[in-house]
Amino acid sequence: MAKAKEHINLAFIGHVDHGKSTLVGHLLLKAGAIAEQQLDDGENKFRFVMDKLGEERERGVTIDLAHQKFSTKKYDYTVVDCPGHRDFVKNMITGASQADAGVLVVAADDGVMPQTKEHVFLSKTLGINQLIIAINKIDLVDYDENKFNELKEEVSTLIKSVGFNPADVPFIPVSAFEGDNIKEASSNTSWYKGPTLMEALDELNAPEKPVDLPLRIPIQDVYSITGVGTVPVGRVETGVMKKGENVIFEPAGASGEVKSIEMHHEVFETAEPGDNIGFNVRGVGKNDIRRGDVAGHVNDAPTVAKEFDAQIVVLQHPGVITVGYTPVFHCHTSQVACTFLELTAKLDPATGQIAEENPDFLKTGNAAFVKIKPTKPMVIENAKVIPQMGRFAIRDMGQTVAAGLCTGIEPAK
């Protein structure tokens, strides 16, 4: 079997009406992932490729994360179409946290909007380190090079403020609707000498598999299988697990030897990051572990936090967040109510610099450093050490109110 191509998760981010869905639709068409027949007629031709839900068509707004796949000569891609609409920032969070690279779409006729800034800051906070800028709707400004350069300057300043180096980021004039510079260089922008969008995608770096980090497998479910016994199921986030090794589940504390590893009904000797596996551990029963536990090697066990420090962004909260607030934190597969012990500092969301020490409250749009105490044992890792295990979303009242990452831990034992 030929070696599979390396895979990149690609997030499309940007303001609500800047043409992300249209650009994704046209990209999928050019890459041969969809056929012309699947497109609508008229001006909505491309956009509804991603908006499969009837409700979304009626409202003309991308709600859920649609996943689409396409391939180039070099890579296989999964597109995570991140909604630009305010209500749907929560999907942007789960979307961006899975993304290896981002395409920021900025409309040439509209420029940088408040939401554009927010998405850039969020994507950086959530670990997107590679960016491509698509200056879209270039046809609406008559393919004007000066307009392109003005916007390039403005967006450069913005991305620089959160730590991207504009010199390393391709800026591409595109028309999502007309198709300029998506796959082939456009004669309408003869002044532009850089890569097309598809060429720029192939210049991205595929993510390294984090095999050198400690083993972490968040448990999604636990099954009892006749003839095998207890089989926890989960995705290997980091590290490598081999048959015969001793693993421990935290915070449960149960441990034992790995007897078997299965993937898609095949037996394997090892499992590595990205593998969705079921595995059996000698001496661990169905009632010893549950969803939200994390498996790791006995000699480098997952960290159970007594308290932890975090950097958060408040996305949408009807009131204010104060000390004592106890919403539910969703981190890997665990859901644990956690209490805000301390609001350490409020940050300027545009720059990430400290704006106020020990604020009295936080509200929508604020970014902050905080101290958190889980109401029961939970596994979380310092995002600087194991980024895959350090991110979380905070939910309350049926919505995601904030998102963030862990910056330090006081372990429980």
mmCIF file of N, CA and C in Angstrom, residues 132-235:
data_model
loop_
_atom_site.group_PDB
_atom_site.id
_atom_site.type_symbol
_atom_site.label_atom_id
_atom_site.label_comp_id
_atom_site.label_asym_id
_atom_site.label_seq_id
_atom_site.Cartn_x
_atom_site.Cartn_y
_atom_site.Cartn_z
ATOM 1 N N ILE A 132 -2.416 31.800 6.429
ATOM 2 C CA ILE A 132 -2.422 32.311 5.055
ATOM 3 C C ILE A 132 -3.501 33.390 5.041
ATOM 4 N N ILE A 133 -3.212 34.548 4.420
ATOM 5 C CA ILE A 133 -4.221 35.599 4.351
ATOM 6 C C ILE A 133 -4.788 35.647 2.941
ATOM 7 N N ALA A 134 -6.112 35.446 2.820
ATOM 8 C CA ALA A 134 -6.782 35.573 1.527
ATOM 9 C C ALA A 134 -7.509 36.915 1.516
ATOM 10 N N ILE A 135 -7.002 37.849 0.710
ATOM 11 C CA ILE A 135 -7.693 39.131 0.540
ATOM 12 C C ILE A 135 -8.760 38.875 -0.529
ATOM 13 N N ASN A 136 -9.994 38.678 -0.077
ATOM 14 C CA ASN A 136 -11.065 38.203 -0.948
ATOM 15 C C ASN A 136 -11.833 39.373 -1.585
ATOM 16 N N LYS A 137 -12.671 39.025 -2.572
ATOM 17 C CA LYS A 137 -13.524 40.001 -3.274
ATOM 18 C C LYS A 137 -12.669 41.064 -3.972
ATOM 19 N N ILE A 138 -11.513 40.638 -4.448
ATOM 20 C CA ILE A 138 -10.606 41.572 -5.124
ATOM 21 C C ILE A 138 -11.263 42.084 -6.412
ATOM 22 N N ASP A 139 -12.207 41.291 -6.946
ATOM 23 C CA ASP A 139 -12.948 41.725 -8.148
ATOM 24 C C ASP A 139 -13.824 42.958 -7.846
ATOM 25 N N LEU A 140 -14.279 43.064 -6.590
ATOM 26 C CA LEU A 140 -15.163 44.182 -6.242
ATOM 27 C C LEU A 140 -14.419 45.506 -6.120
ATOM 28 N N VAL A 141 -13.073 45.443 -6.044
ATOM 29 C CA VAL A 141 -12.304 46.698 -6.039
ATOM 30 C C VAL A 141 -11.498 46.813 -7.338
ATOM 31 N N ASP A 142 -12.052 46.171 -8.399
ATOM 32 C CA ASP A 142 -11.441 46.233 -9.742
ATOM 33 C C ASP A 142 -9.983 45.778 -9.770
ATOM 34 N N TYR A 143 -9.684 44.761 -8.979
ATOM 35 C CA TYR A 143 -8.330 44.169 -8.977
ATOM 36 C C TYR A 143 -7.251 45.220 -8.738
ATOM 37 N N ASP A 144 -7.541 46.148 -7.837
ATOM 38 C CA ASP A 144 -6.667 47.295 -7.604
ATOM 39 C C ASP A 144 -5.491 46.923 -6.700
ATOM 40 N N GLU A 145 -4.289 47.054 -7.232
ATOM 41 C CA GLU A 145 -3.077 46.686 -6.476
ATOM 42 C C GLU A 145 -2.909 47.571 -5.239
ATOM 43 N N ASN A 146 -3.226 48.860 -5.355
ATOM 44 C CA ASN A 146 -3.059 49.761 -4.210
ATOM 45 C C ASN A 146 -3.971 49.376 -3.058
ATOM 46 N N LYS A 147 -5.198 49.000 -3.398
ATOM 47 C CA LYS A 147 -6.164 48.593 -2.378
ATOM 48 C C LYS A 147 -5.632 47.335 -1.664
ATOM 49 N N PHE A 148 -5.095 46.407 -2.459
ATOM 50 C CA PHE A 148 -4.519 45.174 -1.905
ATOM 51 C C PHE A 148 -3.371 45.513 -0.938
ATOM 52 N N ASN A 149 -2.477 46.402 -1.367
ATOM 53 C CA ASN A 149 -1.322 46.755 -0.530
ATOM 54 C C ASN A 149 -1.727 47.461 0.757
ATOM 55 N N GLU A 150 -2.749 48.314 0.670
ATOM 56 C CA GLU A 150 -3.267 48.995 1.876
ATOM 57 C C GLU A 150 -3.736 47.973 2.902
ATOM 58 N N LEU A 151 -4.520 47.013 2.411
ATOM 59 C CA LEU A 151 -5.071 45.999 3.310
ATOM 60 C C LEU A 151 -3.978 45.087 3.846
ATOM 61 N N LYS A 152 -3.036 44.775 2.991
ATOM 62 C CA LYS A 152 -1.909 43.925 3.418
ATOM 63 C C LYS A 152 -1.180 44.576 4.587
ATOM 64 N N GLU A 153 -1.009 45.886 4.488
ATOM 65 C CA GLU A 153 -0.348 46.663 5.540
ATOM 66 C C GLU A 153 -1.140 46.587 6.845
ATOM 67 N N GLU A 154 -2.463 46.799 6.716
ATOM 68 C CA GLU A 154 -3.344 46.827 7.888
ATOM 69 C C GLU A 154 -3.379 45.445 8.575
ATOM 70 N N VAL A 155 -3.513 44.397 7.766
ATOM 71 C CA VAL A 155 -3.582 43.039 8.331
ATOM 72 C C VAL A 155 -2.227 42.630 8.907
ATOM 73 N N SER A 156 -1.147 43.073 8.281
ATOM 74 C CA SER A 156 0.201 42.781 8.803
ATOM 75 C C SER A 156 0.359 43.308 10.226
ATOM 76 N N THR A 157 -0.086 44.537 10.443
ATOM 77 C CA THR A 157 -0.011 45.146 11.772
ATOM 78 C C THR A 157 -0.810 44.320 12.777
ATOM 79 N N LEU A 158 -1.985 43.882 12.344
ATOM 80 C CA LEU A 158 -2.858 43.100 13.215
ATOM 81 C C LEU A 158 -2.221 41.758 13.604
ATOM 82 N N ILE A 159 -1.728 41.020 12.627
ATOM 83 C CA ILE A 159 -1.213 39.678 12.947
ATOM 84 C C ILE A 159 0.112 39.765 13.709
ATOM 85 N N LYS A 160 0.845 40.849 13.452
ATOM 86 C CA LYS A 160 2.097 41.068 14.173
ATOM 87 C C LYS A 160 1.829 41.254 15.663
ATOM 88 N N SER A 161 0.702 41.925 15.986
ATOM 89 C CA SER A 161 0.381 42.220 17.386
ATOM 90 C C SER A 161 0.134 40.950 18.201
ATOM 91 N N VAL A 162 -0.215 39.832 17.541
ATOM 92 C CA VAL A 162 -0.412 38.589 18.300
ATOM 93 C C VAL A 162 0.746 37.599 18.105
ATOM 94 N N GLY A 163 1.797 38.044 17.408
ATOM 95 C CA GLY A 163 2.985 37.198 17.368
ATOM 96 C C GLY A 163 3.269 36.475 16.062
ATOM 97 N N PHE A 164 2.487 36.753 14.995
ATOM 98 C CA PHE A 164 2.848 36.204 13.684
ATOM 99 C C PHE A 164 3.863 37.133 13.037
ATOM 100 N N ASN A 165 4.764 36.575 12.231
ATOM 101 C CA ASN A 165 5.686 37.406 11.468
ATOM 102 C C ASN A 165 5.130 37.564 10.055
ATOM 103 N N PRO A 166 4.671 38.789 9.704
ATOM 104 C CA PRO A 166 4.034 38.988 8.388
ATOM 105 C C PRO A 166 4.919 38.546 7.216
ATOM 106 N N ALA A 167 6.235 38.594 7.411
ATOM 107 C CA ALA A 167 7.132 38.185 6.326
ATOM 108 C C ALA A 167 6.982 36.695 5.992
ATOM 109 N N ASP A 168 6.525 35.908 6.969
ATOM 110 C CA ASP A 168 6.366 34.463 6.751
ATOM 111 C C ASP A 168 4.959 34.090 6.299
ATOM 112 N N VAL A 169 4.094 35.096 6.164
ATOM 113 C CA VAL A 169 2.687 34.807 5.875
ATOM 114 C C VAL A 169 2.352 35.243 4.457
ATOM 115 N N PRO A 170 1.868 34.309 3.614
ATOM 116 C CA PRO A 170 1.475 34.720 2.263
ATOM 117 C C PRO A 170 0.179 35.539 2.279
ATOM 118 N N PHE A 171 0.164 36.649 1.533
ATOM 119 C CA PHE A 171 -1.039 37.448 1.322
ATOM 120 C C PHE A 171 -1.448 37.254 -0.133
ATOM 121 N N ILE A 172 -2.665 36.752 -0.360
ATOM 122 C CA ILE A 172 -3.062 36.374 -1.715
ATOM 123 C C ILE A 172 -4.337 37.108 -2.111
ATOM 124 N N PRO A 173 -4.303 37.845 -3.242
ATOM 125 C CA PRO A 173 -5.541 38.474 -3.710
ATOM 126 C C PRO A 173 -6.404 37.409 -4.383
ATOM 127 N N VAL A 174 -7.622 37.180 -3.872
ATOM 128 C CA VAL A 174 -8.471 36.153 -4.483
ATOM 129 C C VAL A 174 -9.872 36.702 -4.716
ATOM 130 N N SER A 175 -10.563 36.059 -5.649
ATOM 131 C CA SER A 175 -12.000 36.252 -5.735
ATOM 132 C C SER A 175 -12.632 34.886 -5.554
ATOM 133 N N ALA A 176 -13.303 34.714 -4.416
ATOM 134 C CA ALA A 176 -13.935 33.424 -4.125
ATOM 135 C C ALA A 176 -15.008 33.135 -5.166
ATOM 136 N N PHE A 177 -15.658 34.195 -5.658
ATOM 137 C CA PHE A 177 -16.744 33.982 -6.600
ATOM 138 C C PHE A 177 -16.239 33.749 -8.017
ATOM 139 N N GLU A 178 -15.319 34.592 -8.468
ATOM 140 C CA GLU A 178 -14.806 34.464 -9.840
ATOM 141 C C GLU A 178 -13.734 33.380 -9.963
ATOM 142 N N GLY A 179 -13.072 33.076 -8.847
ATOM 143 C CA GLY A 179 -12.067 32.010 -8.887
ATOM 144 C C GLY A 179 -10.634 32.490 -9.081
ATOM 145 N N ASP A 180 -10.409 33.810 -9.060
ATOM 146 C CA ASP A 180 -9.051 34.336 -9.256
ATOM 147 C C ASP A 180 -8.080 33.824 -8.203
ATOM 148 N N ASN A 181 -6.928 33.327 -8.640
ATOM 149 C CA ASN A 181 -5.803 32.925 -7.771
ATOM 150 C C ASN A 181 -6.152 31.838 -6.752
ATOM 151 N N ILE A 182 -7.186 31.057 -7.047
ATOM 152 C CA ILE A 182 -7.468 29.929 -6.145
ATOM 153 C C ILE A 182 -6.573 28.760 -6.548
ATOM 154 N N LYS A 183 -6.664 28.358 -7.821
ATOM 155 C CA LYS A 183 -5.792 27.274 -8.292
ATOM 156 C C LYS A 183 -4.769 27.803 -9.309
ATOM 157 N N GLU A 184 -5.266 28.584 -10.279
ATOM 158 C CA GLU A 184 -4.357 29.114 -11.300
ATOM 159 C C GLU A 184 -4.140 30.603 -11.054
ATOM 160 N N ALA A 185 -2.947 31.070 -11.442
ATOM 161 C CA ALA A 185 -2.662 32.507 -11.331
ATOM 162 C C ALA A 185 -3.614 33.256 -12.254
ATOM 163 N N SER A 186 -4.134 34.389 -11.767
ATOM 164 C CA SER A 186 -5.131 35.127 -12.537
ATOM 165 C C SER A 186 -4.508 36.250 -13.356
ATOM 166 N N SER A 187 -4.966 36.368 -14.600
ATOM 167 C CA SER A 187 -4.451 37.458 -15.450
ATOM 168 C C SER A 187 -5.005 38.812 -14.989
ATOM 169 N N ASN A 188 -6.058 38.778 -14.167
ATOM 170 C CA ASN A 188 -6.616 40.042 -13.643
ATOM 171 C C ASN A 188 -5.705 40.693 -12.610
ATOM 172 N N THR A 189 -4.801 39.877 -12.024
ATOM 173 C CA THR A 189 -3.867 40.439 -11.025
ATOM 174 C C THR A 189 -2.446 40.202 -11.507
ATOM 175 N N SER A 190 -2.161 40.701 -12.700
ATOM 176 C CA SER A 190 -0.828 40.471 -13.282
ATOM 177 C C SER A 190 0.270 41.088 -12.409
ATOM 178 N N TRP A 191 -0.117 42.050 -11.556
ATOM 179 C CA TRP A 191 0.850 42.688 -10.639
ATOM 180 C C TRP A 191 1.250 41.773 -9.483
ATOM 181 N N TYR A 192 0.479 40.697 -9.259
ATOM 182 C CA TYR A 192 0.745 39.812 -8.113
ATOM 183 C C TYR A 192 1.640 38.656 -8.545
ATOM 184 N N LYS A 193 2.778 38.487 -7.849
ATOM 185 C CA LYS A 193 3.758 37.475 -8.272
ATOM 186 C C LYS A 193 3.856 36.275 -7.306
ATOM 187 N N GLY A 194 3.026 36.268 -6.270
ATOM 188 C CA GLY A 194 3.137 35.209 -5.257
ATOM 189 C C GLY A 194 2.369 33.946 -5.617
ATOM 190 N N PRO A 195 2.249 33.016 -4.676
ATOM 191 C CA PRO A 195 1.577 31.750 -4.936
ATOM 192 C C PRO A 195 0.057 31.897 -5.007
ATOM 193 N N THR A 196 -0.602 30.964 -5.695
ATOM 194 C CA THR A 196 -2.064 30.890 -5.613
ATOM 195 C C THR A 196 -2.410 30.270 -4.258
ATOM 196 N N LEU A 197 -3.703 30.269 -3.928
ATOM 197 C CA LEU A 197 -4.120 29.713 -2.637
ATOM 198 C C LEU A 197 -3.706 28.244 -2.518
ATOM 199 N N MET A 198 -3.923 27.447 -3.566
ATOM 200 C CA MET A 198 -3.575 26.025 -3.478
ATOM 201 C C MET A 198 -2.063 25.815 -3.377
ATOM 202 N N GLU A 199 -1.297 26.668 -4.063
ATOM 203 C CA GLU A 199 0.169 26.568 -3.944
ATOM 204 C C GLU A 199 0.616 26.921 -2.527
ATOM 205 N N ALA A 200 -0.016 27.959 -1.963
ATOM 206 C CA ALA A 200 0.343 28.371 -0.598
ATOM 207 C C ALA A 200 0.003 27.273 0.410
ATOM 208 N N LEU A 201 -1.102 26.572 0.177
ATOM 209 C CA LEU A 201 -1.483 25.478 1.081
ATOM 210 C C LEU A 201 -0.398 24.404 1.091
ATOM 211 N N ASP A 202 0.136 24.119 -0.106
ATOM 212 C CA ASP A 202 1.159 23.072 -0.177
ATOM 213 C C ASP A 202 2.506 23.509 0.375
ATOM 214 N N GLU A 203 2.628 24.796 0.685
ATOM 215 C CA GLU A 203 3.861 25.262 1.334
ATOM 216 C C GLU A 203 3.750 25.216 2.865
ATOM 217 N N LEU A 204 2.580 24.846 3.376
ATOM 218 C CA LEU A 204 2.428 24.705 4.830
ATOM 219 C C LEU A 204 3.241 23.515 5.318
ATOM 220 N N ASN A 205 3.543 23.511 6.602
ATOM 221 C CA ASN A 205 4.217 22.352 7.187
ATOM 222 C C ASN A 205 3.181 21.450 7.832
ATOM 223 N N ALA A 206 3.258 20.156 7.516
ATOM 224 C CA ALA A 206 2.340 19.205 8.162
ATOM 225 C C ALA A 206 2.738 19.113 9.632
ATOM 226 N N PRO A 207 1.750 18.891 10.510
ATOM 227 C CA PRO A 207 2.080 18.846 11.937
ATOM 228 C C PRO A 207 2.940 17.631 12.263
ATOM 229 N N GLU A 208 3.901 17.834 13.123
ATOM 230 C CA GLU A 208 4.683 16.702 13.623
ATOM 231 C C GLU A 208 3.774 15.885 14.525
ATOM 232 N N LYS A 209 3.868 14.578 14.424
ATOM 233 C CA LYS A 209 3.118 13.772 15.399
ATOM 234 C C LYS A 209 3.829 13.894 16.735
ATOM 235 N N PRO A 210 3.107 14.266 17.793
ATOM 236 C CA PRO A 210 3.780 14.474 19.082
ATOM 237 C C PRO A 210 4.135 13.153 19.780
ATOM 238 N N VAL A 211 4.988 12.352 19.112
ATOM 239 C CA VAL A 211 5.352 11.038 19.672
ATOM 240 C C VAL A 211 6.344 11.162 20.824
ATOM 241 N N ASP A 212 7.061 12.292 20.902
ATOM 242 C CA ASP A 212 8.077 12.441 21.962
ATOM 243 C C ASP A 212 7.498 12.963 23.271
ATOM 244 N N LEU A 213 6.245 13.379 23.237
ATOM 245 C CA LEU A 213 5.616 13.861 24.469
ATOM 246 C C LEU A 213 5.127 12.661 25.286
ATOM 247 N N PRO A 214 4.826 12.872 26.575
ATOM 248 C CA PRO A 214 4.310 11.754 27.385
ATOM 249 C C PRO A 214 3.002 11.213 26.809
ATOM 250 N N LEU A 215 2.761 9.921 27.013
ATOM 251 C CA LEU A 215 1.543 9.281 26.527
ATOM 252 C C LEU A 215 0.301 9.859 27.220
ATOM 253 N N ARG A 216 -0.692 10.290 26.405
ATOM 254 C CA ARG A 216 -1.963 10.761 26.947
ATOM 255 C C ARG A 216 -3.092 10.263 26.045
ATOM 256 N N ILE A 217 -3.991 9.472 26.632
ATOM 257 C CA ILE A 217 -5.168 8.994 25.896
ATOM 258 C C ILE A 217 -6.423 9.326 26.702
ATOM 259 N N PRO A 218 -7.120 10.414 26.360
ATOM 260 C CA PRO A 218 -8.380 10.707 27.047
ATOM 261 C C PRO A 218 -9.425 9.642 26.688
ATOM 262 N N ILE A 219 -10.112 9.125 27.698
ATOM 263 C CA ILE A 219 -11.059 8.038 27.469
ATOM 264 C C ILE A 219 -12.420 8.595 27.060
ATOM 265 N N GLN A 220 -12.937 8.077 25.923
ATOM 266 C CA GLN A 220 -14.255 8.513 25.445
ATOM 267 C C GLN A 220 -15.364 7.621 25.978
ATOM 268 N N ASP A 221 -15.102 6.310 26.011
ATOM 269 C CA ASP A 221 -16.105 5.341 26.470
ATOM 270 C C ASP A 221 -15.385 4.137 27.041
ATOM 271 N N VAL A 222 -16.111 3.368 27.840
ATOM 272 C CA VAL A 222 -15.559 2.110 28.365
ATOM 273 C C VAL A 222 -16.563 1.002 28.067
ATOM 274 N N TYR A 223 -16.115 -0.051 27.378
ATOM 275 C CA TYR A 223 -16.991 -1.162 27.018
ATOM 276 C C TYR A 223 -16.576 -2.436 27.725
ATOM 277 N N SER A 224 -17.555 -3.343 27.886
ATOM 278 C CA SER A 224 -17.240 -4.703 28.314
ATOM 279 C C SER A 224 -17.445 -5.595 27.104
ATOM 280 N N ILE A 225 -16.397 -6.268 26.658
ATOM 281 C CA ILE A 225 -16.515 -7.106 25.467
ATOM 282 C C ILE A 225 -16.255 -8.558 25.851
ATOM 283 N N THR A 226 -17.224 -9.401 25.516
ATOM 284 C CA THR A 226 -17.138 -10.819 25.875
ATOM 285 C C THR A 226 -15.866 -11.430 25.315
ATOM 286 N N GLY A 227 -15.154 -12.135 26.165
ATOM 287 C CA GLY A 227 -13.932 -12.801 25.711
ATOM 288 C C GLY A 227 -12.701 -11.919 25.785
ATOM 289 N N VAL A 228 -12.921 -10.594 25.928
ATOM 290 C CA VAL A 228 -11.764 -9.694 26.020
ATOM 291 C C VAL A 228 -11.724 -9.069 27.411
ATOM 292 N N GLY A 229 -12.912 -8.592 27.859
ATOM 293 C CA GLY A 229 -12.964 -7.919 29.152
ATOM 294 C C GLY A 229 -13.268 -6.454 28.974
ATOM 295 N N THR A 230 -12.673 -5.639 29.828
ATOM 296 C CA THR A 230 -12.929 -4.193 29.792
ATOM 297 C C THR A 230 -12.088 -3.544 28.699
ATOM 298 N N VAL A 231 -12.763 -2.759 27.828
ATOM 299 C CA VAL A 231 -12.046 -2.098 26.732
ATOM 300 C C VAL A 231 -12.336 -0.601 26.753
ATOM 301 N N PRO A 232 -11.391 0.206 27.285
ATOM 302 C CA PRO A 232 -11.534 1.655 27.155
ATOM 303 C C PRO A 232 -11.243 2.070 25.705
ATOM 304 N N VAL A 233 -11.947 3.104 25.241
ATOM 305 C CA VAL A 233 -11.781 3.586 23.870
ATOM 306 C C VAL A 233 -11.423 5.067 23.926
ATOM 307 N N GLY A 234 -10.460 5.477 23.093
ATOM 308 C CA GLY A 234 -10.088 6.892 23.057
ATOM 309 C C GLY A 234 -9.107 7.170 21.928
ATOM 310 N N ARG A 235 -8.799 8.438 21.757
ATOM 311 C CA ARG A 235 -7.847 8.847 20.711
ATOM 312 C C ARG A 235 -6.522 9.167 21.380
#
